[in-house]
CSV table of C-alpha atoms in Angstrom, one decimal:
chain,number,residue,atom,x,y,z
A,1,MET,CA,-15.3,-4.2,-34.1
A,2,THR,CA,-11.4,-4.4,-33.7
A,3,GLN,CA,-10.8,-1.1,-31.1
A,4,PRO,CA,-8.3,1.5,-33.0
A,5,VAL,CA,-4.6,1.1,-32.3
A,6,CYS,CA,-3.2,4.6,-32.5
A,7,ASP,CA,-2.9,4.5,-29.2
A,8,ALA,CA,-0.9,1.5,-28.7
A,9,PRO,CA,2.9,3.6,-28.3
A,10,LEU,CA,4.7,1.2,-30.9
A,11,ILE,CA,2.1,1.2,-33.3
A,12,ARG,CA,2.1,5.2,-33.1
A,13,ARG,CA,6.0,5.5,-34.0
A,14,LEU,CA,5.7,2.6,-36.7
A,15,LEU,CA,3.0,3.0,-38.4
A,16,PRO,CA,3.6,6.5,-40.6
A,17,PRO,CA,6.7,5.3,-41.5
A,18,LEU,CA,5.6,2.3,-42.7
A,19,GLN,CA,2.4,4.0,-44.6
A,20,ALA,CA,5.5,6.8,-46.2
A,21,LEU,CA,7.2,4.1,-47.3
A,22,SER,CA,4.6,2.3,-49.0
A,23,LEU,CA,3.7,5.2,-50.8
A,24,VAL,CA,6.7,5.8,-51.9
A,25,CYS,CA,7.4,2.3,-53.2
A,26,LEU,CA,3.8,3.2,-55.1
A,27,LEU,CA,5.1,6.5,-56.8
A,28,PHE,CA,7.9,4.3,-58.1
A,29,ALA,CA,5.7,1.7,-59.6
A,30,THR,CA,4.0,4.9,-61.4
A,31,LEU,CA,7.1,6.2,-62.9
A,32,GLY,CA,7.3,2.3,-63.7
A,33,ALA,CA,4.5,2.2,-65.8
A,34,LEU,CA,5.5,5.1,-67.3
A,35,ALA,CA,8.7,4.3,-68.4
A,36,ASP,CA,7.2,0.4,-69.5
A,37,SER,CA,8.2,-0.3,-73.5
A,38,GLY,CA,6.8,-4.0,-73.6
A,39,PRO,CA,4.3,-5.5,-74.7
A,40,TRP,CA,2.1,-3.7,-72.8
A,41,SER,CA,3.2,-0.3,-73.3
A,42,SER,CA,-0.1,0.9,-74.9
A,43,ALA,CA,-1.9,0.4,-71.3
A,44,GLY,CA,1.2,2.1,-69.2
A,45,PRO,CA,-0.2,5.5,-69.3
A,46,MET,CA,-3.7,4.1,-67.9
A,47,VAL,CA,-1.6,2.3,-65.3
A,48,ALA,CA,0.5,5.4,-64.1
A,49,VAL,CA,-2.6,7.4,-63.7
A,50,LEU,CA,-4.4,4.8,-61.9
A,51,TYR,CA,-1.5,4.3,-59.5
A,52,GLY,CA,-0.9,8.2,-59.8
A,53,SER,CA,-4.3,9.0,-58.6
A,54,ALA,CA,-4.3,7.2,-55.7
A,55,ILE,CA,-1.0,8.0,-54.1
A,56,PRO,CA,-2.9,11.1,-53.1
A,57,VAL,CA,-6.6,9.4,-51.9
A,58,VAL,CA,-4.9,7.3,-50.4
A,59,ALA,CA,-2.6,10.0,-48.7
A,60,LEU,CA,-5.2,12.3,-47.4
A,61,LEU,CA,-7.3,9.3,-46.1
A,62,TRP,CA,-4.7,8.0,-43.9
A,63,VAL,CA,-4.1,11.1,-42.7
A,64,ALA,CA,-7.8,11.2,-41.6
A,65,ARG,CA,-7.9,8.1,-40.3
A,66,SER,CA,-4.6,8.8,-38.2
A,67,ARG,CA,-7.2,12.0,-36.4
A,68,VAL,CA,-10.5,10.3,-36.0
A,69,GLY,CA,-11.3,9.4,-32.7
A,70,THR,CA,-14.0,6.7,-32.7
A,71,ALA,CA,-13.7,2.8,-34.3
A,72,ARG,CA,-16.4,3.1,-36.5
A,73,GLY,CA,-14.5,6.3,-38.3
A,74,ARG,CA,-10.9,4.3,-38.7
A,75,ALA,CA,-13.0,1.1,-39.9
A,76,VAL,CA,-14.6,3.2,-42.6
A,77,LEU,CA,-11.5,5.3,-43.9
A,78,THR,CA,-9.6,2.2,-44.1
A,79,VAL,CA,-12.3,0.4,-46.2
A,80,LEU,CA,-12.1,3.3,-48.8
A,81,VAL,CA,-8.3,2.8,-48.8
A,82,ALA,CA,-9.0,-0.7,-49.7
A,83,ILE,CA,-12.0,0.4,-52.2
A,84,VAL,CA,-9.2,2.8,-54.1
A,85,LEU,CA,-6.1,0.7,-54.0
A,86,ILE,CA,-8.4,-2.5,-56.1
A,87,PRO,CA,-7.5,-1.0,-59.0
A,88,VAL,CA,-3.8,-1.0,-58.0
A,89,ALA,CA,-3.8,-4.7,-57.1
A,90,VAL,CA,-6.0,-6.0,-60.4
A,91,PHE,CA,-4.1,-3.9,-63.0
A,92,GLY,CA,-0.5,-4.2,-63.9
A,93,SER,CA,2.1,-5.7,-62.0
A,94,VAL,CA,3.1,-6.2,-58.9
A,95,GLY,CA,6.3,-5.5,-57.2
A,96,PHE,CA,6.5,-1.4,-56.1
A,97,THR,CA,2.4,-2.2,-55.2
A,98,ILE,CA,3.2,-4.9,-52.9
A,99,PRO,CA,4.0,-2.6,-49.8
A,100,VAL,CA,0.9,-0.3,-49.9
A,101,LEU,CA,-0.9,-3.2,-50.5
A,102,LEU,CA,0.1,-5.0,-48.0
A,103,THR,CA,-0.2,-2.2,-45.6
A,104,ALA,CA,-4.0,-1.3,-46.3
A,105,VAL,CA,-4.5,-5.3,-45.9
A,106,ALA,CA,-3.0,-5.1,-42.2
A,107,LEU,CA,-5.0,-2.0,-41.1
A,108,MET,CA,-8.6,-4.2,-42.7
A,109,VAL,CA,-7.4,-6.8,-40.2
A,110,VAL,CA,-6.9,-3.9,-37.6
A,111,ASP,CA,-9.6,-1.8,-37.8
A,112,VAL,CA,-12.2,-3.7,-39.3
A,113,GLY,CA,-11.6,-7.4,-38.7
A,114,ARG,CA,-9.5,-10.6,-39.8
A,115,ALA,CA,-12.0,-12.3,-41.3
A,116,THR,CA,-13.5,-9.0,-43.6
A,117,GLY,CA,-9.4,-8.9,-44.8
A,118,LEU,CA,-9.3,-12.1,-45.7
A,119,LEU,CA,-12.7,-11.5,-47.8
A,120,THR,CA,-11.0,-8.4,-48.8
A,121,THR,CA,-7.9,-10.3,-50.5
A,122,LEU,CA,-10.1,-13.4,-52.3
A,123,ALA,CA,-12.2,-10.6,-53.5
A,124,VAL,CA,-8.9,-9.5,-54.9
A,125,GLY,CA,-8.0,-12.4,-56.1
A,126,ALA,CA,-11.4,-13.1,-57.8
A,127,ALA,CA,-10.6,-10.0,-59.6
A,128,VAL,CA,-7.3,-10.9,-61.4
A,129,VAL,CA,-8.9,-14.0,-62.7
A,130,ILE,CA,-12.4,-12.5,-63.7
A,131,LEU,CA,-9.7,-10.0,-65.7
A,132,HIS,CA,-8.0,-12.4,-67.3
A,133,VAL,CA,-10.8,-15.0,-68.5
A,134,SER,CA,-12.7,-12.0,-70.1
A,135,SER,CA,-9.4,-10.6,-71.3
A,136,GLY,CA,-8.7,-14.5,-73.7
A,137,ASN,CA,-6.2,-15.5,-71.3
A,138,GLY,CA,-8.2,-18.1,-70.0
A,139,LEU,CA,-8.6,-19.3,-66.2
A,140,LEU,CA,-5.5,-21.3,-65.4
A,141,VAL,CA,-3.1,-17.9,-66.6
A,142,GLY,CA,-6.0,-16.0,-64.3
A,143,LEU,CA,-5.6,-18.6,-61.5
A,144,VAL,CA,-1.7,-18.2,-62.2
A,145,ASN,CA,-1.3,-14.3,-62.0
A,146,SER,CA,-3.9,-14.0,-58.9
A,147,LEU,CA,-1.9,-16.6,-56.5
A,148,PRO,CA,0.9,-14.6,-55.7
A,149,VAL,CA,-1.1,-11.3,-55.2
A,150,VAL,CA,-3.4,-13.6,-52.8
A,151,VAL,CA,-0.1,-15.2,-51.3
A,152,LEU,CA,1.5,-11.2,-50.7
A,153,LEU,CA,-1.4,-10.0,-49.5
A,154,GLY,CA,-1.9,-12.9,-46.9
A,155,VAL,CA,1.0,-11.9,-45.2
A,156,GLY,CA,-0.3,-8.4,-45.0
A,157,ILE,CA,-3.6,-10.2,-42.9
A,158,ALA,CA,-0.8,-11.9,-40.8
A,159,LEU,CA,0.8,-8.4,-40.3
A,160,GLY,CA,-2.3,-7.1,-39.5
A,161,SER,CA,-2.9,-9.8,-37.1
A,162,ALA,CA,0.0,-9.6,-35.2
A,163,LEU,CA,-0.9,-5.3,-34.8
A,164,ASN,CA,-3.6,-6.5,-32.8
A,165,ALA,CA,-2.3,-9.0,-31.3
A,166,TYR,CA,-0.2,-6.3,-30.1
A,167,GLU,CA,-2.9,-3.7,-29.6
A,168,GLN,CA,-5.2,-6.3,-27.4
A,169,ALA,CA,-1.8,-6.7,-25.0
A,170,HIS,CA,-1.3,-3.0,-24.7
A,171,ALA,CA,-5.2,-2.7,-24.1
A,172,ARG,CA,-5.2,-5.2,-21.8
A,173,ASP,CA,-2.2,-4.1,-19.9
A,174,ARG,CA,-3.3,-0.4,-19.4
A,175,ARG,CA,-6.6,-1.8,-17.7
A,176,THR,CA,-4.4,-3.8,-15.4
A,177,ILE,CA,-2.5,-0.8,-14.6
A,178,ALA,CA,-5.9,1.6,-14.5
A,179,GLU,CA,-7.0,-1.7,-12.1
A,180,ARG,CA,-3.6,-1.5,-9.9
A,181,ASP,CA,-3.8,2.1,-9.5
A,182,GLN,CA,-7.2,1.7,-7.9
A,183,ALA,CA,-6.3,-1.0,-5.8
A,184,LEU,CA,-3.2,0.9,-4.9
A,185,ALA,CA,-5.8,4.0,-3.6
A,186,GLN,CA,-8.4,1.5,-2.3
A,187,LEU,CA,-6.0,0.4,0.0
A,188,GLU,CA,-3.9,3.9,1.2
A,189,GLU,CA,-7.5,5.0,1.5
A,190,ALA,CA,-8.2,1.6,3.7
A,191,ILE,CA,-4.6,2.2,5.1
A,192,THR,CA,-5.6,5.8,6.4
A,193,GLN,CA,-9.4,4.7,7.6
A,194,LEU,CA,-7.7,2.4,9.5
A,195,ARG,CA,-4.9,5.0,11.3
A,196,HIS,CA,-7.5,7.2,11.9
A,197,THR,CA,-9.8,4.4,13.5
A,198,ALA,CA,-6.8,3.3,15.3
A,199,GLU,CA,-6.4,6.5,16.5
A,200,ILE,CA,-9.7,7.1,17.7
A,201,GLU,CA,-9.7,3.2,19.5
A,202,LYS,CA,-6.1,4.3,21.3
A,203,GLU,CA,-8.2,8.1,22.5
A,204,LEU,CA,-11.6,6.0,24.1
A,205,LEU,CA,-9.1,3.1,25.3
A,206,LEU,CA,-7.1,6.4,26.8
A,207,ALA,CA,-10.4,8.3,28.1
A,208,ASP,CA,-11.3,5.0,29.5
A,209,GLU,CA,-8.5,3.9,31.8
A,210,ARG,CA,-8.4,8.1,32.3
A,211,THR,CA,-12.2,7.7,33.8
A,212,ARG,CA,-11.1,4.9,36.1
A,213,SER,CA,-8.0,5.9,37.4
A,214,ALA,CA,-9.6,9.6,38.3
A,215,ARG,CA,-12.3,7.7,39.9
A,216,ASP,CA,-9.9,5.5,41.7
A,217,LEU,CA,-7.6,9.5,42.6
A,218,HIS,CA,-11.4,10.2,44.0
A,219,ASP,CA,-11.8,7.6,46.2
A,220,GLY,CA,-8.1,7.7,47.9
A,221,LEU,CA,-8.1,11.4,48.7
A,222,GLY,CA,-11.6,11.2,49.9
A,223,HIS,CA,-10.4,8.7,52.2
A,224,ARG,CA,-7.0,10.3,53.3
A,225,LEU,CA,-8.5,13.9,53.5
A,226,THR,CA,-11.6,12.5,55.7
A,227,LEU,CA,-8.5,11.4,57.6
A,228,ILE,CA,-7.2,14.5,57.4
A,229,SER,CA,-10.2,16.5,58.4
A,230,MET,CA,-10.7,13.5,61.4
A,231,SER,CA,-7.4,14.2,62.5
A,232,LEU,CA,-7.1,17.6,63.1
A,233,GLU,CA,-10.7,18.2,64.2
A,234,PHE,CA,-9.8,16.1,67.2
A,235,ALA,CA,-6.1,18.0,67.4
A,236,GLN,CA,-8.5,21.3,67.8
A,237,ARG,CA,-10.7,19.4,70.1
A,238,SER,CA,-7.6,18.7,72.5
A,239,ARG,CA,-5.1,20.7,72.3
A,240,GLU,CA,-6.2,22.5,75.6
A,241,ILE,CA,-6.5,18.9,77.4
A,242,ASP,CA,-4.3,16.8,75.8
A,243,PRO,CA,-1.2,18.7,73.3
A,244,ASP,CA,0.3,15.7,72.6
A,245,ALA,CA,-2.1,14.4,71.8
A,246,ALA,CA,-3.2,17.0,69.9
A,247,TRP,CA,0.5,17.8,68.3
A,248,SER,CA,0.3,13.9,67.3
A,249,GLU,CA,-3.0,14.3,65.4
A,250,VAL,CA,-1.3,16.6,63.4
A,251,ALA,CA,2.0,14.9,62.6
A,252,THR,CA,-0.4,12.0,61.7
A,253,ALA,CA,-2.3,14.8,59.4
A,254,GLU,CA,0.6,16.3,57.8
A,255,THR,CA,2.0,12.3,57.1
A,256,THR,CA,-1.3,11.6,55.9
A,257,ALA,CA,-0.9,15.1,53.5
A,258,ARG,CA,2.0,14.4,51.6
A,259,GLU,CA,0.7,11.1,51.3
A,260,ALA,CA,-2.0,12.6,49.1
A,261,LEU,CA,0.2,15.0,47.8
A,262,SER,CA,2.5,12.2,46.9
A,263,GLU,CA,-0.3,9.4,45.2
A,264,MET,CA,-2.4,12.9,43.2
A,265,ARG,CA,1.1,13.3,41.8
A,266,THR,CA,1.1,9.9,40.5
A,267,TRP,CA,-2.3,10.1,39.1
A,268,VAL,CA,-1.0,13.2,37.2
A,269,ARG,CA,1.6,11.5,35.7
A,270,ALA,CA,-0.7,8.8,34.6
A,271,LEU,CA,-3.3,10.7,33.4
A,272,SER,CA,-1.1,12.9,31.3
A,273,PRO,CA,-1.1,11.4,27.4
A,274,VAL,CA,1.8,11.2,25.7
A,275,ARG,CA,3.0,14.6,24.3
A,276,ASP,CA,4.3,13.3,20.5
A,277,ARG,CA,0.8,12.0,19.5
A,278,ASP,CA,3.0,10.2,16.2
A,279,ALA,CA,5.6,8.6,18.6
A,280,THR,CA,5.0,4.5,18.8
A,281,GLY,CA,7.2,1.5,20.0
A,282,ALA,CA,10.2,2.2,22.6
A,283,ALA,CA,10.1,6.1,21.5
A,284,ALA,CA,6.2,6.2,23.1
A,285,PHE,CA,7.0,4.0,25.9
A,286,GLU,CA,10.0,6.7,26.7
A,287,ALA,CA,7.6,9.7,26.3
A,288,ILE,CA,5.0,7.7,29.0
A,289,ALA,CA,8.8,7.3,31.1
A,290,GLU,CA,9.6,10.8,30.7
A,291,SER,CA,6.2,12.2,32.1
A,292,PHE,CA,6.3,9.8,35.0
A,293,ARG,CA,10.2,11.1,35.7
A,294,GLY,CA,8.8,13.8,37.2
A,295,THR,CA,8.0,11.9,40.9
A,296,GLY,CA,11.9,11.0,40.9
A,297,LEU,CA,10.9,7.5,39.4
A,298,GLU,CA,14.5,6.6,37.6
A,299,VAL,CA,13.1,4.7,34.5
A,300,VAL,CA,15.4,3.1,32.0
A,301,VAL,CA,13.6,2.0,28.3
A,302,ASP,CA,15.6,-0.7,26.6
A,303,SER,CA,14.6,-2.1,23.0
A,304,GLY,CA,16.9,-3.9,22.1
A,305,GLU,CA,19.1,-3.7,18.4
A,306,HIS,CA,16.2,-4.3,16.4
A,307,GLU,CA,13.4,-1.8,16.0
A,308,LEU,CA,10.0,-3.5,16.2
A,309,GLU,CA,7.4,-2.1,13.4
A,310,LEU,CA,4.1,-2.9,15.7
A,311,THR,CA,0.8,-2.6,14.2
A,312,PRO,CA,-1.3,-0.8,15.6
A,313,ASP,CA,-3.6,-2.9,17.6
A,314,ALA,CA,0.0,-4.2,19.5
A,315,SER,CA,1.4,-1.1,19.7
A,316,LEU,CA,-1.8,0.5,21.8
A,317,LEU,CA,-2.0,-2.7,24.0
A,318,LEU,CA,1.9,-2.0,25.0
A,319,TYR,CA,1.1,2.0,25.4
A,320,ARG,CA,-1.6,0.7,28.3
A,321,ALA,CA,0.9,-1.9,29.4
A,322,VAL,CA,4.0,0.7,30.2
A,323,GLN,CA,1.4,2.9,31.6
A,324,GLU,CA,-0.2,0.5,34.0
A,325,GLY,CA,3.2,-0.6,35.1
A,326,LEU,CA,4.6,2.2,35.8
A,327,THR,CA,1.9,3.6,37.8
A,328,ASN,CA,1.2,0.3,39.3
A,329,ALA,CA,5.1,0.8,40.4
A,330,LEU,CA,4.7,3.9,41.9
A,331,ARG,CA,1.1,3.3,44.0
A,332,HIS,CA,2.2,-0.5,45.1
A,333,GLY,CA,5.8,-0.8,45.1
A,334,HIS,CA,7.1,3.0,45.8
A,335,ALA,CA,9.8,2.3,43.2
A,336,ASP,CA,12.4,4.1,42.7
A,337,HIS,CA,13.8,2.2,40.0
A,338,VAL,CA,12.6,1.1,36.8
A,339,ARG,CA,13.5,-1.0,34.0
A,340,ILE,CA,11.5,-1.3,30.8
A,341,THR,CA,12.2,-3.7,27.9
A,342,LEU,CA,11.3,-4.9,24.5
A,343,GLY,CA,12.2,-7.5,21.9
A,344,ILE,CA,11.9,-11.0,20.8
A,345,GLU,CA,11.7,-14.1,22.4
A,346,GLY,CA,11.0,-17.5,19.7
A,347,ALA,CA,8.0,-16.3,18.3
A,348,GLU,CA,6.4,-14.1,20.7
A,349,VAL,CA,7.1,-10.0,20.6
A,350,VAL,CA,7.9,-9.8,24.5
A,351,LEU,CA,7.5,-6.6,27.1
A,352,ARG,CA,9.3,-6.9,30.2
A,353,MET,CA,8.8,-3.9,33.3
A,354,VAL,CA,11.0,-4.5,36.0
A,355,ASN,CA,10.6,-2.3,39.3
A,356,ASP,CA,12.4,-2.9,42.7
A,357,LEU,CA,10.2,-2.5,45.9
A,358,ASP,CA,10.2,-0.1,48.7
A,359,ARG,CA,10.1,-1.5,52.8
A,360,SER,CA,6.2,-1.3,52.6
A,361,GLY,CA,5.8,-3.0,49.2
A,362,LEU,CA,7.9,-5.9,50.6
A,363,GLU,CA,5.9,-6.3,53.8
A,364,HIS,CA,2.3,-6.3,51.4
A,365,ILE,CA,3.3,-7.5,48.3
A,366,PRO,CA,3.5,-11.5,48.4
A,367,VAL,CA,6.1,-13.6,46.9
A,368,GLY,CA,4.1,-15.1,43.6
A,369,GLU,CA,1.8,-14.2,41.1
A,370,ALA,CA,-0.6,-11.5,41.4
A,371,SER,CA,-3.8,-11.1,41.6
A,372,PHE,CA,-5.4,-9.0,38.7
A,373,GLY,CA,-7.0,-6.0,39.1
A,374,PHE,CA,-9.2,-4.3,36.8
A,375,GLY,CA,-6.3,-2.8,34.6
A,376,LEU,CA,-4.1,-6.1,34.5
A,377,ARG,CA,-7.5,-7.9,33.6
A,378,GLY,CA,-8.4,-5.3,30.6
A,379,LEU,CA,-4.8,-6.0,29.4
A,380,ALA,CA,-5.0,-9.5,29.9
A,381,ASP,CA,-8.4,-9.9,27.5
A,382,ARG,CA,-6.4,-7.8,24.9
A,383,ALA,CA,-3.4,-9.6,24.8
A,384,ALA,CA,-5.5,-12.7,24.4
A,385,ALA,CA,-6.8,-11.3,21.2
A,386,LEU,CA,-3.8,-11.0,20.2
A,387,GLU,CA,-2.8,-14.9,21.0
A,388,GLY,CA,-0.9,-13.6,23.9
A,389,GLY,CA,-0.4,-13.5,27.4
A,390,VAL,CA,-0.1,-10.6,30.4
A,391,SER,CA,1.8,-11.9,33.9
A,392,ALA,CA,2.5,-10.1,37.1
A,393,ALA,CA,4.5,-11.8,40.2
A,394,ARG,CA,6.9,-10.8,42.9
A,395,ARG,CA,10.1,-12.6,42.2
A,396,GLY,CA,12.8,-11.5,45.6
A,397,ASP,CA,12.2,-8.1,46.1
A,398,HIS,CA,11.5,-7.2,42.7
A,399,PHE,CA,8.5,-7.4,40.7
A,400,GLU,CA,7.8,-8.2,37.1
A,401,LEU,CA,5.3,-7.4,34.7
A,402,ARG,CA,5.5,-9.1,31.4
A,403,VAL,CA,3.3,-9.2,28.3
A,404,ARG,CA,3.6,-11.5,25.7
A,405,LEU,CA,2.0,-11.0,22.1
A,406,ASP,CA,2.3,-13.5,19.1
A,407,ALA,CA,4.8,-12.0,16.4
A,408,ARG,CA,3.0,-13.1,13.4
A,409,ARG,CA,-0.2,-11.2,14.7
A,410,CYS,CA,1.4,-7.8,16.1
A,411,LEU,CA,4.5,-7.6,13.7
A,412,GLY,CA,5.1,-6.9,10.0
A,413,SER,CA,4.8,-9.9,7.9
A,414,GLU,CA,8.3,-9.6,7.1
A,415,LEU,CA,9.8,-9.2,10.5
A,416,GLY,CA,6.5,-11.6,11.4
A,417,SER,CA,8.1,-14.8,9.7
A,418,ALA,CA,11.7,-14.0,10.1
A,419,SER,CA,11.3,-14.0,14.2
A,420,THR,CA,10.1,-17.9,14.0
A,421,ASP,CA,13.4,-19.1,12.5
A,422,ASP,CA,15.3,-16.6,13.7
A,423,PRO,CA,14.9,-16.0,17.2
A,424,VAL,CA,16.0,-12.5,18.6
A,425,PRO,CA,17.4,-12.2,22.1
A,426,ALA,CA,15.2,-9.5,24.0
A,427,ALA,CA,16.7,-6.6,24.8
A,428,PRO,CA,20.3,-7.4,26.0
A,429,ALA,CA,21.2,-5.0,28.5
A,430,ALA,CA,24.5,-3.1,26.7
A,431,ALA,CA,22.6,-3.0,23.5
A,432,GLY,CA,19.9,-0.9,22.1
A,433,GLN,CA,18.5,2.7,24.0
A,434,ARG,CA,18.7,2.9,27.0
A,435,ARG,CA,17.5,6.6,28.5
A,436,SER,CA,17.9,7.0,32.4
A,437,VAL,CA,17.3,10.3,33.7
A,438,ARG,CA,17.1,10.8,37.6
A,439,GLU,CA,15.1,14.1,38.4
A,440,VAL,CA,13.6,15.1,41.8
A,441,THR,CA,10.1,16.9,42.2
A,442,PRO,CA,10.2,20.7,43.2
């Protein structure tokens, strides 16, 4: 059984006026039957009674149909309308009775089915033939009179089929919209879960790195504190025997204490989380850089003309690379200046960190590719998962850390596809965001 059509907006707007106009036409047919003065004038009052009595009954049934919420209820009411209108189709002449008959047959197709509408049309045609044969007019006259009725009711079948097709299309559209809304809701939930997972992963990664850094801090400070203790103990024993040697050890202890304090401040900066937890890309780099500027390090962050929308994995990796690079620049290179650039080169997103080296760094860091420690090895493994790589090397009196990532893996689809066709140079020196703050440790 066909589903009800009243839920379709177009049918809901057009059907009531169509029903009302068809009943008005049936009223005109009633008045015409009363005014008939031809050979059938004796039957005119009877036909008028049939037509007139059908008007309120059909109107009530159609009103009830519009308020019934089930397909079965609408089908029953539509069948009752067809039964009431059978005398209208059989007796009298067509003319003004056509609209109400077409509407009834169309609703029969919509509410019950096309086959039922076709059977109803054939039944009305057969009734007309039987009526003429029983009246002595003959089979030929009956066929001639029934044929126009069948053809006109066939138009009602076509109208009902069109309305039915529209209702089915409308139902499909509603299902599609509902499925789309459900898919969007699931996608939004998945994105929320992904962001939550990425945030947890970021916190776990930073916790691991802070644990490793704290271990290194413990080892480094422990070694220096041991040296300080030994120097002061030696100075205390030799202050009366050899005052100069004692004061030399005190000076050594003071120098070692300053180095320990400087290293502790460096690690405190490295272990400090970014203040803005929602910051990504260059904004996150700037937040990390700001935490290191308290050591007296001058950091310039340059993201170029294009603000890159990185995926969570890529953003987390580059965030960690900046943190590792700044830490190494202070610990090993004793740098005064660090420049961070982020941009697209060909089909890759490239992060560069270049820092200067003091005299100690120039003496102890060889020219060329540097060997990886634990931190850089971890960065290289995560970069390889994004079809990229990590390189670190001394070039002249500067040290460069470079992280390369496949743009298709770490950017949105639009930027990732465009990067292979329209390369964007990586952060020219005069363009983009540039921040440089020099702070001296109090």
